[in-house]
Amino acid sequence: MKPSPLAQHSTDEAAQPRMVRLIDAERARLTFSLDGAPATAREGDTILTAVLTARRYLAESAGGEGTRAGFCLMGACQECWVAVDGTRARACSALVTAGMSVATGGHFTVG
Amino acid sequence: MADPAIAIVGAGPAGIRAAEALSRHGLSAILVDEAPKGGGQIYRQPPDSFQGPASSRYGFEARKASALHLTIKRLATAIDYRPSTLAWNVCDGRLDTLCAGRGESVVFDILVIATGAMDRMLPLPGWTLPGVYALGGAQIALKYQGCAIGQNTVFLGTGPLLYLVAYQYAKAGAKIEAVLDVNPAHAKRRALFALASSPRTLAKGIYYRASLGTHGIAVEEGVTPMGIAGTDEVREVHYRRGSVDKSVRCDAVGLGFGLKSETQLADLVGCRFRFDGESRQWLPERNSDGESTVSGVYLAGDGAGIGGADAAELWGERVGLSIAARCGRRHDASRIAKIDRRLARLARFRAGLERAFPLPLLGSTLPDDTILCRCESIRVGQVKDAIRAFDVVEMNRMKAISRVGMGRCQGRMCGHAAAELLAAETRQDLAAVGRLRGQPPIKPLPMPWPGTP
């Protein structure tokens, strides 16, 4: 297939997070730590929702080609494992909690 | 004689109705489910902080969803219900489970496997880019998290879910760029007679399809997907219609080709499988009571072949009644006959759906640089090389040589396309290349990270 001529980010799009809140968006806010920096989520967000409403990707691919942003969202594909407070969690299944420390980088996701 | 120990895996429509039927006959089961709340994927319940009405999540199915949720709520105090618990292995009359980091064994005499289904997936060039999601996943983002998967979404693939999810996204206010169905309109017209066996479901399908038009959403049928383009994430979908190459800009794709049974536990417990030519997948065999070829192991719902949520509820109850009769309870012949009649009608409808939305033969025509295995980024060309170099003719040999199917998803995502590829490369029927054997743990088990207490 031809490489896309539209591959560059436009600045507008890059500034927007990946997921868009449409229903029940105004739930209580909570703060957690995402790769060492403070981040905001909503009560009842999965870790994946919390990350993808803050930025456009989740983590580097475990297989080593580019980034991934989750795929099946139902616990089957196993692409969204992240490090959480010293253990591992599937980001699409585990809910984010106040004060949680989520690390998506490097060797944490290689399994 | 004491009542046997009964375990059920899966608290979706099938597992909940099985537990309820058993409970009605004075039999208590251990119900193990990976989700924190019952309902399965189809009637998945959102976290407590979500306040919206059931109709905002389940649409026309809200009444069924609420009834099922009420049943599991009532049962939860009466039976041994274990949510947030993964059943990761089964052997020798024992389920191995994991809940909140604690492992436990559940010993059973009778087992009900109600593990449900997932998206039937086919690879495409670019399908690993951030922004591509399984179609069912796109629906879960909306009904479980209230989110759309992107700002501008394309739905690509086939099956009734393609139109339902697009309708639900449009209704929730998401921007949809296109709905692209690989199957042509005439396939659906040909299936109309069989689909008319469930007129209300057919009417809902026609309504979803029509409402996309009133929302001004482009629907194209009979397309050939060429790939998803972008460097760091999704930018465009390329496809062909007739002899015309087309593309549509987007930042998210919901990709899916129908549903596929989750059969790993049935495999590990030793059920005999048969190749189902209609859905082109291997399925565990079951008799009219829902019992598999392993005595005392029952199969209920989509985990033993896709039938849909209504059929899953019926199969769950049917299996519960079969087990109750086996345990010396009253044999409820009239209810069983009624369930069997309704299941037969739903099976006719399902056959119509398979005819209207058949699985396209994409797996054998992919360019060599397409990633086949998402887990380990193994490309089609690498797999072809392995097949030729080692004269591979069978799926498990292919897995051993190429590592396709050995990654963390255990072939859930790539397995079907890998089988099609092997069949095409070796000029065999799909059934002849066999199927990937399940291995415990059927999903990864999180281990404590080194250095933490």
XYZ file of C-alpha atoms in Angstrom:
564
model
C 0.000 0.000 0.000
C 1.133 3.561 -0.719
C 2.398 5.549 2.249
C -0.172 8.114 3.268
C 0.443 11.706 2.247
C -1.512 12.733 5.310
C 0.795 11.163 7.823
C 1.911 14.308 9.619
C 0.093 15.403 12.737
C -1.799 18.609 12.432
C -1.259 20.582 15.620
C -4.988 20.775 16.331
C -5.468 17.033 16.263
C -2.304 16.304 18.217
C -3.549 18.484 21.060
C -6.751 16.482 21.459
C -6.878 13.267 23.434
C -7.803 10.025 21.686
C -11.059 9.182 23.395
C -14.004 11.570 23.487
C -16.354 11.653 26.459
C -19.965 11.667 25.235
C -22.204 10.209 27.947
C -22.055 10.689 31.737
C -18.940 12.831 31.287
C -19.409 14.946 34.426
C -18.403 12.431 37.072
C -16.257 13.351 40.088
C -12.630 14.127 39.247
C -9.678 12.309 40.753
C -5.935 12.669 40.315
C -3.469 9.885 39.615
C 0.117 9.659 38.465
C 0.798 8.862 34.796
C 4.440 8.062 34.045
C 5.477 10.231 36.983
C 3.359 13.283 36.138
C 0.051 14.227 37.750
C -3.028 13.529 35.623
C -6.769 13.895 36.037
C -9.427 11.252 35.480
C -13.066 10.708 36.350
C -14.463 8.334 38.952
C -15.295 5.082 37.137
C -12.722 5.471 34.355
C -10.700 2.439 33.458
C -6.965 3.079 33.425
C -7.177 2.976 29.625
C -9.922 5.617 29.499
C -8.004 7.762 31.981
C -4.843 7.638 29.837
C -6.583 8.036 26.457
C -8.642 11.027 27.569
C -5.314 12.615 28.553
C -3.253 11.682 25.472
C -3.444 9.785 22.183
C -1.658 6.491 22.932
C -1.163 4.075 25.812
C 2.295 2.536 25.529
C 5.018 1.168 23.296
C 4.089 -2.119 21.640
C 5.426 -5.162 23.503
C 6.502 -6.532 20.109
C 8.579 -3.434 19.535
C 6.893 -1.658 16.601
C 5.410 1.717 17.427
C 2.867 2.632 20.032
C -0.491 1.051 20.837
C -3.664 2.420 22.350
C -5.490 -0.767 23.379
C -7.479 -2.801 20.886
C -10.230 -5.182 21.994
C -11.261 -3.352 25.210
C -12.673 -6.636 26.577
C -9.694 -8.398 28.077
C -8.935 -10.653 25.099
C -6.058 -9.081 23.136
C -3.755 -8.437 26.130
C -2.222 -5.343 24.522
C -2.909 -2.913 27.337
C -0.933 -4.300 30.303
C 0.677 -1.535 32.328
C 2.537 -1.281 35.631
C 0.327 -0.125 38.493
C 1.622 0.446 42.002
C 4.240 -2.272 41.743
C 2.167 -4.915 40.023
C 0.591 -5.218 36.583
C -2.910 -4.549 35.395
C -4.818 -4.738 32.158
C -5.684 -1.100 31.510
C -9.047 -1.851 29.840
C -10.235 -3.913 32.828
C -8.855 -2.142 35.914
C -10.460 1.055 37.168
C -8.241 4.023 37.992
C -8.282 5.157 41.626
C -7.170 8.351 43.345
C -3.437 8.401 43.945
C -2.765 5.383 41.730
C 0.638 5.320 40.051
C 0.483 4.126 36.423
C 3.647 3.504 34.408
C 3.342 2.728 30.704
C 6.950 2.986 29.610
C 9.667 0.611 28.472
C 10.164 -2.789 30.035
C 7.035 -2.660 32.163
C 4.900 -3.604 29.209
C 7.172 -6.272 27.742
C 5.866 -9.607 28.814
C -26.723 -38.838 47.754
C -25.363 -35.339 48.251
C -25.844 -32.839 45.469
C -22.850 -32.505 43.154
C -20.599 -29.450 43.233
C -21.531 -27.265 40.262
C -19.283 -24.546 38.854
C -20.255 -22.033 36.173
C -17.691 -19.930 34.311
C -19.042 -16.658 32.948
C -21.777 -14.367 34.281
C -23.226 -13.213 30.992
C -26.726 -14.035 29.724
C -25.988 -17.791 29.604
C -24.171 -18.167 32.919
C -26.686 -16.087 34.879
C -29.705 -17.939 33.472
C -28.007 -21.292 34.162
C -27.371 -20.274 37.781
C -30.966 -19.056 38.110
C -32.478 -22.280 36.726
C -30.337 -24.341 39.087
C -31.279 -22.127 42.019
C -34.981 -22.549 41.168
C -34.491 -26.286 41.602
C -32.679 -25.926 44.904
C -29.190 -26.347 43.479
C -26.462 -23.853 44.280
C -23.561 -23.196 41.946
C -20.231 -21.443 42.235
C -20.388 -18.711 39.589
C -16.972 -17.425 38.504
C -16.746 -14.305 36.344
C -13.849 -12.142 35.263
C -15.893 -8.928 35.320
C -16.640 -7.000 38.515
C -20.378 -6.989 37.669
C -22.565 -9.542 35.895
C -24.042 -9.079 32.427
C -21.305 -10.325 30.113
C -19.997 -8.204 27.266
C -23.401 -7.627 25.681
C -25.082 -6.357 28.847
C -21.960 -5.080 30.528
C -22.756 -2.834 33.519
C -20.878 0.435 33.880
C -19.029 1.382 37.085
C -21.179 2.771 39.931
C -20.377 6.415 39.200
C -22.327 6.258 35.912
C -25.842 7.568 36.468
C -27.510 7.501 33.038
C -30.541 5.258 32.414
C -30.174 1.728 31.021
C -31.810 2.901 27.782
C -28.815 5.187 27.110
C -26.547 2.127 27.107
C -28.618 -0.793 25.854
C -31.182 0.934 23.616
C -34.031 -1.403 22.611
C -32.456 -4.153 24.739
C -32.622 -2.135 27.976
C -35.473 -4.207 29.394
C -33.624 -7.504 28.850
C -30.409 -6.035 30.250
C -32.129 -4.723 33.384
C -33.918 -8.039 33.949
C -30.617 -9.914 33.739
C -28.886 -7.445 36.065
C -31.717 -7.817 38.579
C -31.374 -11.608 38.435
C -27.650 -11.590 39.170
C -28.154 -9.046 41.952
C -30.722 -11.325 43.566
C -28.625 -14.466 43.031
C -25.457 -12.859 44.389
C -26.607 -13.306 47.984
C -28.069 -16.786 47.427
C -25.200 -18.528 45.630
C -21.401 -18.496 45.737
C -20.870 -15.699 43.194
C -17.237 -14.766 42.554
C -16.878 -11.646 40.393
C -13.489 -10.175 39.349
C -12.225 -13.767 39.208
C -10.356 -15.210 36.243
C -10.682 -18.962 35.577
C -7.305 -19.516 33.935
C -7.110 -23.298 33.818
C -9.259 -26.384 34.112
C -8.179 -29.995 34.573
C -9.030 -33.069 36.669
C -12.329 -31.676 37.943
C -10.711 -28.493 39.164
C -10.824 -24.880 38.008
C -7.806 -22.728 38.787
C -8.857 -19.176 39.511
C -7.242 -15.862 40.354
C -8.939 -13.023 42.217
C -7.140 -9.871 43.379
C -3.769 -11.604 43.191
C -4.943 -14.684 45.135
C -5.070 -18.066 43.482
C -7.681 -20.646 44.418
C -8.891 -23.998 43.125
C -12.581 -24.689 42.620
C -13.376 -28.415 42.680
C -16.445 -29.404 40.674
C -18.461 -32.449 39.668
C -20.393 -30.551 37.032
C -19.060 -27.625 35.030
C -20.968 -25.102 32.891
C -18.770 -23.230 30.435
C -20.438 -19.953 29.469
C -17.417 -17.999 28.295
C -19.129 -16.031 25.529
C -17.595 -14.489 22.476
C -15.284 -11.793 21.172
C -14.883 -9.946 17.891
C -13.997 -12.122 14.905
C -10.935 -10.311 13.700
C -9.050 -10.200 10.439
C -5.746 -8.366 9.967
C -5.332 -5.501 7.530
C -2.314 -3.377 6.668
C -2.118 -0.769 9.432
C -4.460 -2.524 11.876
C -1.944 -2.120 14.726
C -1.958 1.683 14.525
C -3.266 3.514 17.604
C -6.898 4.368 16.897
C -7.897 0.996 15.426
C -10.200 -0.874 17.792
C -12.206 -4.045 17.644
C -15.798 -3.183 16.780
C -17.160 -4.717 19.980
C -14.487 -2.770 21.828
C -15.732 0.448 20.252
C -19.174 -0.409 21.611
C -17.789 -1.173 25.073
C -16.006 2.209 25.108
C -19.424 3.804 24.696
C -21.643 1.679 26.927
C -19.111 0.997 29.694
C -17.157 4.271 29.672
C -19.391 6.748 27.829
C -16.569 7.413 25.329
C -16.089 7.336 21.563
C -12.831 5.785 20.294
C -11.883 8.956 18.394
C -12.967 12.316 17.019
C -13.768 11.002 13.502
C -14.577 7.331 13.265
C -14.891 4.858 10.390
C -16.633 1.538 11.005
C -15.185 -1.178 8.799
C -15.927 -4.882 8.462
C -19.217 -6.708 8.421
C -22.009 -8.123 10.550
C -25.069 -6.716 12.295
C -22.849 -5.171 14.973
C -21.319 -2.862 12.354
C -24.630 -1.078 11.874
C -25.683 -1.254 15.529
C -22.474 0.336 16.843
C -22.530 3.015 14.140
C -26.137 3.805 15.090
C -25.249 3.971 18.789
C -22.276 6.264 18.104
C -24.382 8.561 15.929
C -27.109 8.693 18.580
C -24.560 9.582 21.266
C -23.294 12.464 19.126
C -20.049 10.984 17.792
C -18.811 12.010 14.364
C -18.827 9.095 11.902
C -16.990 9.449 8.590
C -18.234 6.253 6.944
C -19.628 2.773 7.486
C -17.879 0.315 5.154
C -19.321 -3.197 4.845
C -17.294 -5.790 2.952
C -20.472 -7.675 2.084
C -22.716 -6.460 -0.730
C -26.363 -5.505 -0.384
C -27.512 -8.501 -2.444
C -26.141 -10.943 0.147
C -28.526 -9.401 2.661
C -31.472 -9.523 0.282
C -30.827 -13.212 -0.351
C -30.881 -13.852 3.392
C -34.143 -11.993 4.008
C -36.335 -15.079 4.116
C -34.271 -16.710 6.869
C -33.941 -13.395 8.714
C -37.730 -12.994 8.687
C -37.895 -15.892 11.188
C -37.192 -13.243 13.869
C -39.170 -10.322 12.452
C -38.642 -7.963 15.382
C -34.864 -8.385 15.310
C -34.880 -7.939 11.544
C -36.952 -4.772 11.921
C -34.452 -3.372 14.418
C -31.595 -4.080 11.979
C -33.417 -2.288 9.172
C -34.120 0.613 11.521
C -30.432 0.974 12.510
C -29.401 0.879 8.861
C -32.032 3.427 7.847
C -31.266 5.813 10.689
C -27.643 6.054 9.531
C -29.018 7.552 6.335
C -31.122 10.073 8.229
C -27.984 11.089 10.171
C -26.312 11.717 6.805
C -23.734 8.965 7.324
C -22.254 7.377 4.198
C -22.765 3.609 4.097
C -20.931 1.656 1.403
C -21.502 -2.038 0.870
C -19.413 -4.538 -1.036
C -16.089 -2.791 -0.391
C -12.642 -4.408 -0.382
C -10.541 -2.961 2.439
C -6.994 -2.198 1.289
C -5.544 -0.906 4.508
C -5.402 1.665 7.258
C -2.795 4.378 6.685
C -0.834 6.612 9.019
C 2.632 6.660 10.551
C 2.098 7.214 14.259
C -1.657 6.652 14.295
C -4.722 6.215 12.093
C -5.096 8.887 9.376
C -7.024 7.252 6.533
C -8.817 4.101 5.480
C -8.126 2.902 1.926
C -10.637 0.668 0.200
C -11.822 -0.353 -3.231
C -15.370 -0.418 -4.509
C -15.775 -2.061 -7.889
C -12.706 -0.853 -9.763
C -12.518 2.493 -7.950
C -9.882 3.173 -5.275
C -11.247 5.320 -2.483
C -10.116 6.659 0.855
C -11.647 8.370 3.839
C -9.870 10.451 6.490
C -10.412 9.562 10.133
C -8.565 9.202 13.431
C -10.288 6.021 14.610
C -11.504 2.761 13.072
C -13.919 0.246 14.571
C -12.947 -3.022 12.866
C -14.874 -6.278 13.101
C -16.189 -9.208 11.077
C -18.800 -10.784 13.310
C -18.201 -12.724 16.499
C -16.143 -15.729 17.500
C -16.565 -18.135 20.420
C -14.166 -18.117 23.353
C -13.422 -21.855 23.490
C -10.190 -22.122 25.480
C -11.637 -23.737 28.624
C -13.731 -26.197 26.584
C -10.496 -27.151 24.834
C -8.491 -27.587 28.056
C -11.182 -29.749 29.675
C -11.014 -32.088 26.675
C -14.212 -31.413 24.726
C -14.286 -32.770 21.194
C -14.435 -30.016 18.556
C -15.960 -30.003 15.088
C -15.335 -27.642 12.206
C -18.404 -25.524 11.510
C -18.415 -24.747 7.801
C -20.959 -21.958 8.088
C -19.006 -19.790 10.538
C -15.632 -21.246 9.432
C -14.527 -21.961 12.994
C -13.893 -24.921 15.274
C -16.538 -25.347 17.946
C -16.942 -27.697 20.907
C -19.692 -30.255 20.284
C -22.787 -30.335 22.453
C -25.947 -32.423 22.501
C -29.512 -31.147 22.834
C -29.108 -30.994 26.638
C -26.072 -28.737 26.185
C -23.673 -31.420 27.427
C -20.291 -31.637 25.723
C -18.477 -34.860 24.836
C -16.972 -34.779 28.363
C -19.456 -36.169 30.876
C -20.655 -33.491 33.305
C -19.268 -30.605 31.269
C -21.984 -28.399 29.756
C -21.710 -25.598 27.207
C -24.066 -22.629 27.262
C -24.275 -19.514 25.138
C -21.975 -18.039 22.521
C -18.924 -19.923 23.839
C -20.194 -22.972 21.946
C -21.164 -21.194 18.727
C -22.543 -17.745 18.059
C -26.266 -17.530 18.652
C -26.708 -14.066 20.143
C -27.801 -12.863 23.569
C -31.392 -14.175 23.405
C -30.185 -17.654 22.484
C -27.545 -17.436 25.227
C -30.201 -16.792 27.878
C -32.224 -19.740 26.582
C -29.223 -22.060 26.415
C -28.273 -21.055 29.958
C -31.682 -21.971 31.285
C -31.759 -25.129 29.150
C -28.447 -26.308 30.595
C -29.606 -25.462 34.105
C -32.732 -27.580 33.598
C -30.680 -30.454 32.134
C -28.421 -30.462 35.179
C -31.379 -30.221 37.574
C -32.921 -33.309 35.963
C -29.560 -35.094 36.147
C -29.457 -34.328 39.882
C -32.847 -35.941 40.424
C -34.930 -32.771 40.398
C -38.182 -32.522 38.483
C -37.768 -32.891 34.731
C -39.512 -29.793 33.403
C -40.452 -31.290 30.020
C -42.857 -28.585 28.887
C -40.446 -25.722 29.605
C -37.613 -27.636 27.897
C -39.776 -28.188 24.808
C -40.653 -24.508 24.695
C -36.980 -23.460 24.981
C -35.974 -25.912 22.259
C -38.597 -24.528 19.877
C -37.398 -20.977 20.463
C -33.763 -22.009 20.044
C -34.613 -23.691 16.735
C -36.203 -20.482 15.478
C -33.199 -18.412 16.584
C -30.887 -20.885 14.834
C -32.733 -20.221 11.546
C -32.244 -16.500 12.077
C -28.564 -17.022 12.842
C -28.096 -19.012 9.636
C -29.594 -16.059 7.784
C -27.110 -13.695 9.429
C -24.196 -15.901 8.382
C -25.502 -15.750 4.812
C -26.041 -11.973 4.938
C -22.654 -11.225 6.529
C -20.236 -14.030 5.586
C -16.619 -13.857 6.682
C -14.591 -12.486 3.760
C -11.510 -14.353 2.541
C -9.023 -11.650 3.453
C -6.599 -13.760 5.451
C -5.028 -15.375 2.399
C -4.653 -12.215 0.286
C -2.749 -9.898 2.629
C 0.437 -8.147 1.468
C 3.607 -9.737 2.867
C 4.499 -6.758 5.056
C 1.157 -6.823 6.926
C 1.515 -7.573 10.608
C -0.362 -10.835 11.226
C 0.463 -11.358 14.911
C -0.207 -8.182 16.883
C 1.452 -9.505 20.060
C 4.899 -10.062 18.546
C 4.644 -8.005 15.323
C 5.151 -11.025 13.050
C 4.455 -10.290 9.394
C 2.601 -12.310 6.771
C 5.785 -12.760 4.708
C 7.698 -14.171 7.674
C 4.964 -16.721 8.258
C 4.901 -17.706 4.576
C 8.685 -18.184 4.679
C 8.365 -20.397 7.749
C 5.625 -22.475 6.106
C 7.787 -23.093 3.037
C 11.104 -23.604 4.814
C 9.755 -26.218 7.200
C 7.005 -27.768 5.021
C 4.437 -26.796 7.624
C 0.942 -28.192 7.001
C -0.673 -27.911 10.437
C -1.496 -24.990 12.766
C 0.383 -26.027 15.914
C 3.515 -26.777 13.908
C 3.164 -23.354 12.326
C 2.876 -21.826 15.785
C 6.027 -23.592 16.962
C 8.029 -22.473 13.934
C 6.725 -18.942 13.372
C 5.499 -18.025 16.913
C 2.152 -16.917 15.452
C -0.415 -17.770 18.128
C 2.222 -17.989 20.846
C 1.904 -14.403 22.045
C -0.098 -13.094 24.951
C -3.478 -13.285 23.194
C -2.817 -16.956 22.270
C -4.067 -16.503 18.743
C -7.387 -14.889 19.651
C -6.695 -12.025 17.247
C -4.636 -13.658 14.465
C -5.683 -17.318 14.687
C -8.328 -17.292 12.009
C -6.271 -15.375 9.462
C -3.247 -17.567 10.213
C -5.321 -20.672 9.465
C -6.584 -19.170 6.211
C -3.055 -18.242 5.225
C -1.734 -21.738 5.966
C -4.639 -23.330 4.085
C -4.028 -21.133 1.035
C -0.242 -21.615 1.078
C -0.524 -25.402 1.316
C -3.637 -25.730 -0.883
C -5.663 -27.397 1.838
C -9.174 -26.856 3.109
C -9.439 -24.609 6.154
C -10.644 -27.575 8.221
C -7.575 -29.630 7.232
C -4.990 -27.304 8.811
C -6.453 -27.929 12.266
C -6.758 -25.491 15.147
C -4.475 -23.949 17.733
C -4.473 -25.969 20.964
C -5.308 -24.012 24.104
C -2.672 -23.661 26.790
C -3.013 -22.665 30.446
C -2.999 -19.976 31.618
C -5.594 -18.997 29.024
C -4.872 -15.345 29.853
C -1.693 -13.822 31.302
C -1.402 -13.902 35.102
C 0.059 -10.752 36.648
C 3.065 -11.454 38.847
C 4.334 -9.147 41.585
C 6.918 -6.790 40.166
C 10.428 -7.603 41.483
C 11.384 -5.480 44.463
C 7.861 -4.975 45.764
C 6.759 -6.679 48.985
